[in-house]
XYZ file of C-alpha atoms in Angstrom:
185
model
C 48.874 -6.609 35.249
C 50.676 -9.857 35.996
C 50.577 -10.801 32.304
C 51.975 -7.397 31.283
C 54.736 -7.746 33.863
C 55.668 -11.201 32.581
C 55.330 -10.541 28.820
C 55.716 -6.766 28.389
C 52.321 -6.043 26.792
C 48.877 -7.631 26.783
C 49.249 -8.487 23.105
C 52.542 -10.281 23.753
C 50.928 -12.108 26.684
C 48.043 -13.168 24.455
C 50.237 -14.313 21.564
C 53.032 -15.994 23.500
C 51.410 -17.078 26.744
C 47.724 -17.605 26.164
C 47.071 -18.110 22.435
C 50.415 -19.509 21.314
C 48.738 -21.720 18.680
C 47.124 -18.655 17.057
C 43.532 -19.944 17.083
C 42.257 -16.639 18.460
C 40.090 -18.212 21.163
C 40.563 -19.853 24.549
C 38.096 -22.087 26.320
C 37.732 -21.910 30.088
C 39.685 -25.150 30.452
C 42.562 -23.836 28.330
C 42.505 -20.575 30.287
C 42.788 -22.412 33.623
C 45.585 -24.644 32.355
C 47.587 -21.764 30.875
C 47.290 -19.513 33.921
C 48.459 -22.396 36.088
C 51.351 -23.136 33.709
C 52.353 -19.467 33.806
C 52.354 -19.570 37.597
C 49.404 -17.213 37.939
C 47.112 -18.510 40.654
C 43.913 -16.515 41.015
C 40.216 -17.025 41.530
C 40.088 -18.225 37.933
C 36.302 -18.505 37.652
C 35.780 -14.945 38.920
C 38.514 -13.643 36.615
C 36.900 -15.431 33.660
C 33.509 -13.924 34.443
C 35.060 -10.444 34.670
C 36.581 -10.880 31.214
C 33.796 -12.559 29.265
C 30.280 -13.962 29.481
C 30.807 -16.343 26.550
C 32.169 -19.899 26.387
C 35.490 -18.609 25.067
C 37.901 -15.731 25.552
C 39.341 -13.596 22.758
C 42.000 -10.899 22.766
C 39.333 -8.216 22.395
C 38.081 -9.208 25.865
C 41.470 -8.293 27.334
C 42.267 -5.161 25.302
C 39.446 -3.941 23.019
C 41.307 -0.798 21.923
C 44.382 -2.649 20.641
C 42.167 -5.327 19.082
C 40.247 -2.654 17.171
C 43.482 -1.136 15.842
C 44.813 -4.569 14.841
C 41.561 -5.465 13.098
C 41.608 -2.259 11.054
C 45.280 -2.697 10.141
C 44.734 -6.355 9.200
C 41.826 -5.366 6.915
C 43.839 -2.616 5.193
C 46.948 -4.777 4.725
C 44.964 -7.773 3.470
C 43.144 -5.583 0.975
C 46.457 -4.226 -0.327
C 48.630 -7.385 -0.188
C 46.159 -10.354 -0.117
C 47.502 -11.774 3.196
C 49.525 -10.768 6.236
C 52.690 -12.613 5.217
C 52.811 -10.861 1.851
C 52.114 -7.596 3.706
C 55.180 -8.328 5.820
C 57.397 -9.240 2.854
C 56.204 -6.620 0.346
C 55.033 -3.763 2.562
C 57.073 -3.842 5.756
C 60.265 -5.901 5.540
C 61.054 -4.881 1.982
C 64.813 -5.366 2.489
C 64.393 -8.901 3.840
C 66.219 -8.314 7.132
C 63.593 -10.033 9.263
C 63.091 -6.865 11.298
C 61.026 -3.697 10.902
C 61.636 -0.364 12.611
C 58.902 1.877 13.948
C 59.531 4.271 11.058
C 59.023 1.506 8.455
C 55.891 0.317 10.255
C 54.369 3.808 10.424
C 55.203 4.420 6.742
C 53.465 1.197 5.664
C 50.435 1.975 7.847
C 50.080 5.395 6.223
C 50.505 3.882 2.755
C 47.557 1.511 3.240
C 45.360 4.169 4.862
C 45.433 3.023 8.490
C 43.602 5.705 10.504
C 44.842 4.732 13.968
C 47.983 5.740 15.814
C 50.551 3.527 14.073
C 53.419 4.430 16.418
C 51.324 3.479 19.453
C 50.254 0.208 17.807
C 53.905 -0.587 17.023
C 54.741 -0.188 20.732
C 51.781 -2.352 21.781
C 52.894 -5.109 19.417
C 56.367 -5.261 20.999
C 56.931 -8.093 23.473
C 59.934 -6.179 24.829
C 59.265 -2.443 25.073
C 62.950 -1.516 24.793
C 63.694 -3.506 21.641
C 62.632 -0.996 18.952
C 62.391 -3.626 16.203
C 59.504 -5.854 15.209
C 59.775 -9.391 13.849
C 57.185 -11.226 11.789
C 56.278 -13.177 14.944
C 55.454 -9.900 16.719
C 53.535 -8.715 13.652
C 51.231 -11.692 13.037
C 51.330 -15.186 14.541
C 49.687 -16.886 11.555
C 52.074 -15.155 9.134
C 54.992 -16.331 11.285
C 53.786 -19.939 11.157
C 53.160 -19.714 7.400
C 56.675 -18.325 6.856
C 58.098 -21.193 8.935
C 56.337 -23.618 6.560
C 57.388 -21.667 3.452
C 53.706 -21.005 2.714
C 53.940 -17.434 1.387
C 50.378 -17.581 0.092
C 49.139 -18.766 3.512
C 47.054 -21.369 1.677
C 46.988 -23.680 4.679
C 45.383 -21.001 6.881
C 41.576 -20.869 6.879
C 40.179 -18.082 4.667
C 43.694 -17.033 3.679
C 44.077 -18.734 0.316
C 43.573 -17.178 -3.081
C 40.496 -14.944 -2.643
C 39.419 -17.050 0.353
C 39.384 -20.318 -1.618
C 41.149 -23.472 -0.513
C 43.773 -24.929 -2.910
C 41.315 -27.654 -3.982
C 38.731 -25.068 -5.070
C 41.121 -23.165 -7.360
C 41.115 -23.465 -11.136
C 44.388 -24.077 -12.966
C 44.600 -20.374 -13.870
C 43.929 -19.292 -10.266
C 46.621 -21.656 -8.934
C 49.107 -20.140 -11.353
C 48.166 -16.619 -10.289
C 48.474 -17.649 -6.634
C 51.900 -19.198 -7.144
C 54.867 -18.017 -5.124
C 56.560 -16.391 -8.138
C 53.443 -14.483 -9.159
C 52.842 -13.294 -5.593
C 56.411 -12.098 -5.091
C 56.539 -9.967 -8.263
């Protein structure tokens, strides 16, 4: 509840407060440090044990329902667009404004066959519930970092390159097909 109060939603709390580097996992030590940094002082060990019985914490431990919706959407968008940044550029923010409305988000979700409640997922992805617009940072942390680097193919992200291959594993033909100009057509 404290995280929702501070960040708006659990997903925003996870992305901006707990997993800001986008690794998808927190160790107990990281968890303790981040809660302290956020000014949240609790019985940290008991809280950890309530959330997970593993050596790390993932978003699905905090909000399994939203995690399930995000996982399905990520699979559908990746199948259609190869990676989440291209899904943002080609499927969602087609006008290049840097923002997506709920209507655009729902339309793209329907287009790729997302079975969940797209409008509800849009609201859960918002760090500020009254904003009504989504940025690439709200959409996908790794896509945001790749865009910041100009890496539209997300080649520097693990398992995000051309068909899951790293740049060094690609043939000349595959590198050409994975080029920025080929991807943006």
